[in-house]
Amino acid sequence: MGKKKKQRLTTDAETEPESNPINGNIDDSHSNKKLKKIKKNKTNEEIPTVSIAVPASIIDNVPTLELATRLASQIARAAAIFRINEVVVFDNRSNTDKGYTALDNSDDESSSVFLVRILQYLETPQYLRKALFPMHNSLRFVGMLPPLDAPHHLRKHEWGPYREGVTIKEKHLNSGATLVDVGLFKHVVVDQILEPGRRVTVAMGANRNLDSDLPREVVSSSKPREEGAYWGYQVRYARNISSVFCECTYKGGYDCIIGTSEHGQIIKSSELEIPSFRHLLIAFGGLAGLEESVEEDDNFKGKNAKEVFNLYLNTCPHQGSRTIRTEEAILISLQYFQEPISRAMLG
């Protein structure tokens, strides 16, 4: 039973460290349970992000391609529903194993490649998928999946301040400027010369006249987020659990890392207080839990799972089933963290 007094997680990072997110070393500060509270910077660059880490091994236990596709869809739907900014798919590979590097068109692909592909496909607005995703056996059952219906998945008749688009080979007849398919009845002209086949975020502006030659602005994909909109999630691959941390693409890395496990600490959601954070990561384990992922990682030799995370929590302590599947744990845990995360963002 959790105590009535709120449990506080704080961090010793007063300022954002400069580090190489790809080749950085595992920092023992991840295991420091007594952390000092961060001073939250209210600039656009400091908009908090929430990431989840999911093991690719959950696909290995699924008997058919159709069921595996539906499982990936459940993760994508959960990410969209709870406004997750990044989904990290991780293996239990050694540091010397090359592992997954990029999506290819081979039908014989690993679980991690499959999961990354489906998650990326579902996050992409429907009108862009044909241009960005070649036909592939792994995509055979995606037509049966429910859409994410995220804010950036706009329909043809809808107008928004931003739209996702893909650059096309055809150029503007008069100016030679780049044209972008943004899912409307006509392509729009943009203010940059870009190679075809590139996904971009376009600021549509107030002018709804698509016949106008006035160029629209290509902006960072983070721009809609800076204005308060949820704009989908990024997908990243990590060869093992330590790579989830040290290859973080956010400047300064994750400053709050939470692990979920049936062996974790039990704290009521209403009593859990997370500090103001820049980049929060919530990690989930596979069939054998995060304990196995930590045990098999060379970078964590001699450490147990509780030492790796700032908090190690049991988010469903009174389960009636012997096991909770990872896709179920994601939904349960993200709901559990809703109030603590909201309080942290307001703090």
mmCIF file of C-alpha atoms in Angstrom:
data_model
loop_
_atom_site.group_PDB
_atom_site.id
_atom_site.type_symbol
_atom_site.label_atom_id
_atom_site.label_comp_id
_atom_site.label_asym_id
_atom_site.label_seq_id
_atom_site.Cartn_x
_atom_site.Cartn_y
_atom_site.Cartn_z
ATOM 1 C CA MET A 1 0.000 0.000 0.000
ATOM 2 C CA GLY A 2 1.284 3.471 -0.855
ATOM 3 C CA LYS A 3 1.603 6.073 1.875
ATOM 4 C CA LYS A 4 -0.804 8.994 1.835
ATOM 5 C CA LYS A 5 2.082 11.400 1.461
ATOM 6 C CA LYS A 6 2.869 12.063 -2.200
ATOM 7 C CA GLN A 7 5.946 10.339 -3.566
ATOM 8 C CA ARG A 8 8.318 12.728 -5.342
ATOM 9 C CA LEU A 9 10.860 11.934 -8.033
ATOM 10 C CA THR A 10 13.462 14.644 -8.578
ATOM 11 C CA THR A 11 16.571 15.009 -10.679
ATOM 12 C CA ASP A 12 20.085 16.337 -10.106
ATOM 13 C CA ALA A 13 20.281 17.888 -13.565
ATOM 14 C CA GLU A 14 19.943 21.635 -12.998
ATOM 15 C CA THR A 15 20.956 22.443 -16.556
ATOM 16 C CA GLU A 16 20.727 20.496 -19.786
ATOM 17 C CA PRO A 17 24.030 18.676 -20.422
ATOM 18 C CA GLU A 18 25.820 18.771 -23.743
ATOM 19 C CA SER A 19 26.325 15.252 -25.008
ATOM 20 C CA ASN A 20 26.368 13.132 -28.108
ATOM 21 C CA PRO A 21 22.972 11.364 -28.050
ATOM 22 C CA ILE A 22 24.145 8.605 -30.384
ATOM 23 C CA ASN A 23 27.511 7.648 -28.927
ATOM 24 C CA GLY A 24 27.027 8.837 -25.373
ATOM 25 C CA ASN A 25 27.853 6.545 -22.463
ATOM 26 C CA ILE A 26 25.345 5.176 -19.992
ATOM 27 C CA ASP A 27 25.207 7.687 -17.154
ATOM 28 C CA ASP A 28 24.843 6.398 -13.607
ATOM 29 C CA SER A 29 22.529 9.371 -12.967
ATOM 30 C CA HIS A 30 19.766 7.217 -14.484
ATOM 31 C CA SER A 31 19.868 5.105 -11.328
ATOM 32 C CA ASN A 32 19.970 8.012 -8.877
ATOM 33 C CA LYS A 33 16.716 7.872 -6.931
ATOM 34 C CA LYS A 34 17.289 11.136 -5.012
ATOM 35 C CA LEU A 35 17.172 13.695 -7.774
ATOM 36 C CA LYS A 36 16.731 17.442 -7.555
ATOM 37 C CA LYS A 37 13.810 19.137 -9.237
ATOM 38 C CA ILE A 38 14.482 20.716 -12.639
ATOM 39 C CA LYS A 39 13.749 24.352 -13.246
ATOM 40 C CA LYS A 40 11.356 24.237 -16.151
ATOM 41 C CA ASN A 41 12.199 26.469 -19.092
ATOM 42 C CA LYS A 42 9.024 27.855 -20.602
ATOM 43 C CA THR A 43 10.474 28.429 -24.084
ATOM 44 C CA ASN A 44 9.198 26.591 -27.132
ATOM 45 C CA GLU A 45 12.386 24.540 -27.240
ATOM 46 C CA GLU A 46 11.603 23.141 -23.806
ATOM 47 C CA ILE A 47 8.152 21.749 -24.540
ATOM 48 C CA PRO A 48 8.099 18.455 -22.593
ATOM 49 C CA THR A 49 8.008 15.173 -24.501
ATOM 50 C CA VAL A 50 6.819 11.745 -23.427
ATOM 51 C CA SER A 51 8.363 8.622 -24.972
ATOM 52 C CA ILE A 52 7.619 4.938 -24.538
ATOM 53 C CA ALA A 53 10.035 2.028 -25.091
ATOM 54 C CA VAL A 54 8.535 -1.234 -26.309
ATOM 55 C CA PRO A 55 10.331 -4.595 -26.782
ATOM 56 C CA ALA A 56 10.246 -6.058 -30.290
ATOM 57 C CA SER A 57 10.070 -9.516 -28.711
ATOM 58 C CA ILE A 58 6.319 -9.140 -28.208
ATOM 59 C CA ILE A 59 5.925 -9.839 -31.936
ATOM 60 C CA ASP A 60 7.809 -13.155 -31.615
ATOM 61 C CA ASN A 61 4.994 -14.672 -29.561
ATOM 62 C CA VAL A 62 2.275 -13.919 -32.129
ATOM 63 C CA PRO A 63 1.392 -16.886 -34.395
ATOM 64 C CA THR A 64 0.151 -15.067 -37.525
ATOM 65 C CA LEU A 65 0.957 -11.944 -39.528
ATOM 66 C CA GLU A 66 -2.583 -10.667 -39.134
ATOM 67 C CA LEU A 67 -2.470 -10.901 -35.339
ATOM 68 C CA ALA A 68 0.993 -9.330 -35.257
ATOM 69 C CA THR A 69 -0.315 -6.430 -37.350
ATOM 70 C CA ARG A 70 -3.245 -5.948 -34.986
ATOM 71 C CA LEU A 71 -0.901 -5.984 -31.988
ATOM 72 C CA ALA A 72 1.237 -3.247 -33.559
ATOM 73 C CA SER A 73 -1.947 -1.297 -34.209
ATOM 74 C CA GLN A 74 -2.892 -1.476 -30.525
ATOM 75 C CA ILE A 75 0.443 0.104 -29.602
ATOM 76 C CA ALA A 76 0.008 2.823 -32.246
ATOM 77 C CA ARG A 77 -3.520 3.587 -31.046
ATOM 78 C CA ALA A 78 -2.383 3.799 -27.423
ATOM 79 C CA ALA A 79 0.458 6.154 -28.406
ATOM 80 C CA ALA A 80 -1.929 8.449 -30.261
ATOM 81 C CA ILE A 81 -4.652 8.382 -27.591
ATOM 82 C CA PHE A 82 -2.187 9.364 -24.852
ATOM 83 C CA ARG A 83 -0.288 11.913 -27.006
ATOM 84 C CA ILE A 84 3.017 10.046 -26.982
ATOM 85 C CA ASN A 85 5.769 11.872 -28.871
ATOM 86 C CA GLU A 86 8.176 8.986 -29.482
ATOM 87 C CA VAL A 87 7.970 5.199 -29.623
ATOM 88 C CA VAL A 88 11.294 3.354 -29.216
ATOM 89 C CA VAL A 89 11.355 -0.275 -30.374
ATOM 90 C CA PHE A 90 14.198 -2.186 -28.727
ATOM 91 C CA ASP A 91 15.817 -5.617 -29.041
ATOM 92 C CA ASN A 92 18.005 -7.542 -26.603
ATOM 93 C CA ARG A 93 21.064 -7.496 -28.869
ATOM 94 C CA SER A 94 24.706 -7.229 -27.827
ATOM 95 C CA ASN A 95 26.735 -4.133 -28.645
ATOM 96 C CA THR A 96 28.683 -6.032 -31.307
ATOM 97 C CA ASP A 97 25.538 -7.102 -33.151
ATOM 98 C CA LYS A 98 24.778 -4.787 -36.053
ATOM 99 C CA GLY A 99 21.049 -5.447 -35.823
ATOM 100 C CA TYR A 100 18.501 -3.344 -37.645
ATOM 101 C CA THR A 101 19.775 -0.282 -39.510
ATOM 102 C CA ALA A 102 17.072 0.683 -42.004
ATOM 103 C CA LEU A 103 13.860 -0.636 -43.457
ATOM 104 C CA ASP A 104 14.351 -2.724 -46.569
ATOM 105 C CA ASN A 105 11.901 -4.434 -48.876
ATOM 106 C CA SER A 106 12.805 -7.986 -47.875
ATOM 107 C CA ASP A 107 9.914 -10.241 -46.902
ATOM 108 C CA ASP A 108 12.131 -11.989 -44.345
ATOM 109 C CA GLU A 109 12.413 -9.305 -41.682
ATOM 110 C CA SER A 110 12.954 -9.295 -37.940
ATOM 111 C CA SER A 111 10.283 -8.522 -35.371
ATOM 112 C CA SER A 112 11.827 -5.126 -34.712
ATOM 113 C CA VAL A 113 11.805 -4.129 -38.388
ATOM 114 C CA PHE A 114 8.203 -5.289 -38.691
ATOM 115 C CA LEU A 115 7.066 -3.339 -35.622
ATOM 116 C CA VAL A 116 8.900 -0.184 -36.705
ATOM 117 C CA ARG A 117 7.366 -0.401 -40.178
ATOM 118 C CA ILE A 118 3.774 -0.806 -38.951
ATOM 119 C CA LEU A 119 4.113 1.955 -36.345
ATOM 120 C CA GLN A 120 5.529 4.363 -38.943
ATOM 121 C CA TYR A 121 2.869 3.415 -41.468
ATOM 122 C CA LEU A 122 -0.017 4.020 -39.073
ATOM 123 C CA GLU A 123 1.389 7.356 -37.891
ATOM 124 C CA THR A 124 1.547 8.595 -41.506
ATOM 125 C CA PRO A 125 -1.601 10.345 -42.816
ATOM 126 C CA GLN A 126 -3.513 8.067 -45.174
ATOM 127 C CA TYR A 127 -3.059 10.285 -48.248
ATOM 128 C CA LEU A 128 0.750 10.053 -47.944
ATOM 129 C CA ARG A 129 1.148 6.314 -47.441
ATOM 130 C CA LYS A 130 1.192 5.270 -51.090
ATOM 131 C CA ALA A 131 4.021 7.713 -51.828
ATOM 132 C CA LEU A 132 6.082 6.945 -48.742
ATOM 133 C CA PHE A 133 5.603 3.182 -48.297
ATOM 134 C CA PRO A 134 6.320 0.752 -51.148
ATOM 135 C CA MET A 135 4.241 -2.415 -51.313
ATOM 136 C CA HIS A 136 5.471 -4.943 -48.787
ATOM 137 C CA ASN A 137 4.302 -8.259 -47.396
ATOM 138 C CA SER A 138 4.287 -6.863 -43.853
ATOM 139 C CA LEU A 139 1.631 -4.351 -44.887
ATOM 140 C CA ARG A 140 -0.773 -6.996 -46.173
ATOM 141 C CA PHE A 141 -3.299 -6.576 -43.347
ATOM 142 C CA VAL A 142 -3.016 -2.853 -42.589
ATOM 143 C CA GLY A 143 -6.248 -2.153 -44.450
ATOM 144 C CA MET A 144 -8.136 -3.933 -41.662
ATOM 145 C CA LEU A 145 -6.774 -1.687 -38.920
ATOM 146 C CA PRO A 146 -8.660 1.182 -37.278
ATOM 147 C CA PRO A 147 -7.174 4.592 -38.158
ATOM 148 C CA LEU A 148 -5.338 6.658 -35.561
ATOM 149 C CA ASP A 149 -7.495 9.653 -36.507
ATOM 150 C CA ALA A 150 -4.831 11.937 -35.040
ATOM 151 C CA PRO A 151 -5.038 15.735 -35.531
ATOM 152 C CA HIS A 152 -2.520 15.627 -38.404
ATOM 153 C CA HIS A 153 -4.622 13.039 -40.266
ATOM 154 C CA LEU A 154 -6.774 15.671 -41.932
ATOM 155 C CA ARG A 155 -9.424 14.828 -44.506
ATOM 156 C CA LYS A 156 -9.781 16.457 -47.928
ATOM 157 C CA HIS A 157 -12.568 18.797 -46.869
ATOM 158 C CA GLU A 158 -10.791 19.912 -43.684
ATOM 159 C CA TRP A 159 -8.610 22.990 -43.424
ATOM 160 C CA GLY A 160 -6.028 23.372 -40.704
ATOM 161 C CA PRO A 161 -3.139 25.724 -39.949
ATOM 162 C CA TYR A 162 -0.716 22.884 -40.780
ATOM 163 C CA ARG A 163 -0.826 19.826 -43.007
ATOM 164 C CA GLU A 164 1.595 16.976 -43.556
ATOM 165 C CA GLY A 165 2.643 16.554 -47.165
ATOM 166 C CA VAL A 166 5.070 14.853 -49.525
ATOM 167 C CA THR A 167 7.115 16.607 -52.196
ATOM 168 C CA ILE A 168 6.448 15.433 -55.740
ATOM 169 C CA LYS A 169 8.540 15.291 -58.931
ATOM 170 C CA GLU A 170 6.342 17.741 -60.792
ATOM 171 C CA LYS A 171 7.400 21.391 -60.452
ATOM 172 C CA HIS A 172 5.310 24.540 -60.580
ATOM 173 C CA LEU A 173 4.757 25.390 -64.242
ATOM 174 C CA ASN A 174 5.734 29.069 -64.043
ATOM 175 C CA SER A 175 8.255 29.362 -61.215
ATOM 176 C CA GLY A 176 9.744 25.860 -61.105
ATOM 177 C CA ALA A 177 9.098 25.809 -57.368
ATOM 178 C CA THR A 178 8.533 22.583 -55.429
ATOM 179 C CA LEU A 179 4.993 21.230 -55.270
ATOM 180 C CA VAL A 180 3.705 19.331 -52.263
ATOM 181 C CA ASP A 181 0.805 16.906 -52.030
ATOM 182 C CA VAL A 182 -0.956 17.831 -48.779
ATOM 183 C CA GLY A 183 -4.039 15.698 -49.357
ATOM 184 C CA LEU A 184 -6.206 18.461 -50.848
ATOM 185 C CA PHE A 185 -7.787 18.693 -54.289
ATOM 186 C CA LYS A 186 -4.715 20.507 -55.601
ATOM 187 C CA HIS A 187 -0.996 20.486 -54.797
ATOM 188 C CA VAL A 188 0.467 23.536 -53.049
ATOM 189 C CA VAL A 189 3.590 25.534 -53.845
ATOM 190 C CA VAL A 190 6.175 25.818 -51.052
ATOM 191 C CA ASP A 191 8.946 28.291 -50.328
ATOM 192 C CA GLN A 192 11.842 25.819 -50.645
ATOM 193 C CA ILE A 193 13.390 23.713 -53.402
ATOM 194 C CA LEU A 194 13.243 20.147 -52.107
ATOM 195 C CA GLU A 195 13.912 16.695 -53.511
ATOM 196 C CA PRO A 196 10.823 14.606 -54.354
ATOM 197 C CA GLY A 197 9.512 11.949 -51.961
ATOM 198 C CA ARG A 198 10.255 13.906 -48.793
ATOM 199 C CA ARG A 199 7.694 14.244 -46.007
ATOM 200 C CA VAL A 200 7.267 17.824 -44.829
ATOM 201 C CA THR A 201 5.043 19.907 -42.575
ATOM 202 C CA VAL A 202 3.437 22.835 -44.391
ATOM 203 C CA ALA A 203 2.027 25.971 -42.761
ATOM 204 C CA MET A 204 -1.147 26.521 -44.773
ATOM 205 C CA GLY A 205 -1.771 30.104 -43.683
ATOM 206 C CA ALA A 206 -5.089 31.937 -43.964
ATOM 207 C CA ASN A 207 -5.302 31.906 -47.775
ATOM 208 C CA ARG A 208 -7.513 28.977 -48.741
ATOM 209 C CA ASN A 209 -7.293 29.692 -52.459
ATOM 210 C CA LEU A 210 -5.362 26.702 -53.848
ATOM 211 C CA ASP A 211 -5.158 28.360 -57.278
ATOM 212 C CA SER A 212 -2.957 31.084 -55.809
ATOM 213 C CA ASP A 213 0.768 30.978 -56.655
ATOM 214 C CA LEU A 214 1.583 32.327 -53.202
ATOM 215 C CA PRO A 215 4.061 29.841 -51.694
ATOM 216 C CA ARG A 216 3.281 28.142 -48.399
ATOM 217 C CA GLU A 217 5.967 27.815 -45.725
ATOM 218 C CA VAL A 218 7.680 24.505 -44.912
ATOM 219 C CA VAL A 219 8.162 24.401 -41.132
ATOM 220 C CA SER A 220 9.633 22.058 -38.555
ATOM 221 C CA SER A 221 7.412 19.124 -37.620
ATOM 222 C CA SER A 222 7.656 20.399 -34.037
ATOM 223 C CA LYS A 223 5.961 23.698 -34.931
ATOM 224 C CA PRO A 224 2.369 22.441 -34.441
ATOM 225 C CA ARG A 225 3.417 21.015 -31.053
ATOM 226 C CA GLU A 226 4.761 24.392 -30.028
ATOM 227 C CA GLU A 227 1.276 25.755 -30.583
ATOM 228 C CA GLY A 228 -0.336 23.079 -28.448
ATOM 229 C CA ALA A 229 -1.379 20.501 -31.048
ATOM 230 C CA TYR A 230 -0.598 16.807 -30.860
ATOM 231 C CA TRP A 231 1.229 15.961 -34.093
ATOM 232 C CA GLY A 232 1.895 12.238 -33.966
ATOM 233 C CA TYR A 233 4.893 10.258 -32.774
ATOM 234 C CA GLN A 234 8.387 9.540 -34.045
ATOM 235 C CA VAL A 235 9.638 5.950 -34.207
ATOM 236 C CA ARG A 236 13.181 4.948 -33.281
ATOM 237 C CA TYR A 237 15.003 1.613 -33.072
ATOM 238 C CA ALA A 238 17.446 0.616 -30.299
ATOM 239 C CA ARG A 239 19.461 -2.615 -30.310
ATOM 240 C CA ASN A 240 19.131 -3.047 -26.524
ATOM 241 C CA ILE A 241 17.701 -1.335 -23.471
ATOM 242 C CA SER A 242 20.857 0.714 -22.782
ATOM 243 C CA SER A 243 20.754 2.023 -26.362
ATOM 244 C CA VAL A 244 17.243 3.277 -25.673
ATOM 245 C CA PHE A 245 18.844 5.695 -23.200
ATOM 246 C CA CYS A 246 22.212 6.595 -24.722
ATOM 247 C CA GLU A 247 20.979 6.999 -28.307
ATOM 248 C CA CYS A 248 18.207 9.389 -27.339
ATOM 249 C CA THR A 249 17.831 11.983 -30.097
ATOM 250 C CA TYR A 250 16.638 14.730 -27.751
ATOM 251 C CA LYS A 251 19.248 17.227 -26.620
ATOM 252 C CA GLY A 252 20.480 16.258 -23.170
ATOM 253 C CA GLY A 253 18.750 12.866 -23.306
ATOM 254 C CA TYR A 254 15.923 11.677 -21.077
ATOM 255 C CA ASP A 255 15.939 13.360 -17.692
ATOM 256 C CA CYS A 256 13.267 11.120 -16.197
ATOM 257 C CA ILE A 257 13.214 7.357 -16.851
ATOM 258 C CA ILE A 258 10.501 5.094 -15.481
ATOM 259 C CA GLY A 259 10.344 1.310 -15.708
ATOM 260 C CA THR A 260 7.143 -0.721 -15.350
ATOM 261 C CA SER A 261 7.048 -4.198 -13.820
ATOM 262 C CA GLU A 262 4.966 -6.453 -11.602
ATOM 263 C CA HIS A 263 8.014 -6.402 -9.305
ATOM 264 C CA GLY A 264 7.997 -2.613 -9.117
ATOM 265 C CA GLN A 265 7.084 -0.281 -6.287
ATOM 266 C CA ILE A 266 3.370 0.227 -5.640
ATOM 267 C CA ILE A 267 2.339 3.892 -5.500
ATOM 268 C CA LYS A 268 -1.161 5.172 -6.130
ATOM 269 C CA SER A 269 -1.427 7.368 -9.213
ATOM 270 C CA SER A 270 -2.891 10.171 -7.097
ATOM 271 C CA GLU A 271 0.136 10.008 -4.773
ATOM 272 C CA LEU A 272 2.832 9.854 -7.463
ATOM 273 C CA GLU A 273 4.491 13.195 -8.151
ATOM 274 C CA ILE A 274 6.818 13.453 -11.158
ATOM 275 C CA PRO A 275 8.998 16.578 -11.362
ATOM 276 C CA SER A 276 8.975 19.035 -14.220
ATOM 277 C CA PHE A 277 10.806 17.275 -17.022
ATOM 278 C CA ARG A 278 12.132 17.925 -20.492
ATOM 279 C CA HIS A 279 12.004 14.383 -21.835
ATOM 280 C CA LEU A 280 10.234 11.564 -20.001
ATOM 281 C CA LEU A 281 10.691 7.902 -20.975
ATOM 282 C CA ILE A 282 8.408 5.074 -19.829
ATOM 283 C CA ALA A 283 9.777 1.584 -20.572
ATOM 284 C CA PHE A 284 7.829 -1.658 -20.888
ATOM 285 C CA GLY A 285 9.116 -5.215 -20.797
ATOM 286 C CA GLY A 286 8.304 -8.279 -22.854
ATOM 287 C CA LEU A 287 7.277 -11.765 -21.775
ATOM 288 C CA ALA A 288 10.052 -11.963 -19.158
ATOM 289 C CA GLY A 289 9.819 -8.294 -18.203
ATOM 290 C CA LEU A 290 12.386 -5.514 -18.127
ATOM 291 C CA GLU A 291 14.457 -7.650 -15.761
ATOM 292 C CA GLU A 292 15.489 -9.879 -18.673
ATOM 293 C CA SER A 293 16.334 -6.904 -20.905
ATOM 294 C CA VAL A 294 18.589 -5.415 -18.225
ATOM 295 C CA GLU A 295 20.197 -8.769 -17.396
ATOM 296 C CA GLU A 296 21.104 -9.447 -21.042
ATOM 297 C CA ASP A 297 22.530 -5.960 -21.655
ATOM 298 C CA ASP A 298 26.341 -5.835 -21.426
ATOM 299 C CA ASN A 299 26.219 -2.190 -20.325
ATOM 300 C CA PHE A 300 24.253 -3.099 -17.220
ATOM 301 C CA LYS A 301 26.389 -5.968 -15.919
ATOM 302 C CA GLY A 302 25.998 -6.312 -12.159
ATOM 303 C CA LYS A 303 22.908 -4.110 -12.026
ATOM 304 C CA ASN A 304 19.328 -5.078 -11.457
ATOM 305 C CA ALA A 305 16.402 -3.395 -13.163
ATOM 306 C CA LYS A 306 15.518 -1.234 -10.167
ATOM 307 C CA GLU A 307 18.968 0.387 -10.295
ATOM 308 C CA VAL A 308 18.624 1.354 -13.958
ATOM 309 C CA PHE A 309 15.474 3.473 -13.663
ATOM 310 C CA ASN A 310 14.611 6.572 -11.648
ATOM 311 C CA LEU A 311 11.347 4.897 -10.714
ATOM 312 C CA TYR A 312 10.387 1.225 -11.049
ATOM 313 C CA LEU A 313 6.628 0.916 -10.673
ATOM 314 C CA ASN A 314 3.876 -1.656 -10.606
ATOM 315 C CA THR A 315 1.003 0.187 -12.283
ATOM 316 C CA CYS A 316 -1.526 -2.655 -11.881
ATOM 317 C CA PRO A 317 -0.850 -4.247 -8.488
ATOM 318 C CA HIS A 318 -4.119 -6.128 -8.029
ATOM 319 C CA GLN A 319 -4.291 -7.958 -11.354
ATOM 320 C CA GLY A 320 -6.682 -10.884 -11.632
ATOM 321 C CA SER A 321 -4.732 -12.592 -14.418
ATOM 322 C CA ARG A 322 -1.319 -14.178 -13.855
ATOM 323 C CA THR A 323 0.036 -12.176 -16.761
ATOM 324 C CA ILE A 324 -0.574 -8.779 -18.325
ATOM 325 C CA ARG A 325 0.359 -8.580 -21.990
ATOM 326 C CA THR A 326 2.636 -5.713 -23.016
ATOM 327 C CA GLU A 327 -0.014 -4.069 -25.189
ATOM 328 C CA GLU A 328 -2.387 -4.216 -22.195
ATOM 329 C CA ALA A 329 0.281 -2.886 -19.840
ATOM 330 C CA ILE A 330 0.830 0.098 -22.126
ATOM 331 C CA LEU A 331 -2.831 1.134 -21.953
ATOM 332 C CA ILE A 332 -3.043 0.520 -18.193
ATOM 333 C CA SER A 333 0.180 2.371 -17.438
ATOM 334 C CA LEU A 334 -0.390 5.367 -19.698
ATOM 335 C CA GLN A 335 -3.747 5.919 -18.014
ATOM 336 C CA TYR A 336 -2.044 5.523 -14.612
ATOM 337 C CA PHE A 337 0.522 8.202 -15.544
ATOM 338 C CA GLN A 338 -1.985 10.705 -16.967
ATOM 339 C CA GLU A 339 -2.541 12.729 -13.790
ATOM 340 C CA PRO A 340 1.091 12.659 -12.562
ATOM 341 C CA ILE A 341 2.341 13.772 -15.997
ATOM 342 C CA SER A 342 -0.263 16.556 -16.176
ATOM 343 C CA ARG A 343 0.766 17.801 -12.748
ATOM 344 C CA ALA A 344 4.439 17.742 -13.769
ATOM 345 C CA MET A 345 3.737 19.747 -16.931
ATOM 346 C CA LEU A 346 1.849 22.372 -14.969
ATOM 347 C CA GLY A 347 4.548 22.566 -12.298
#
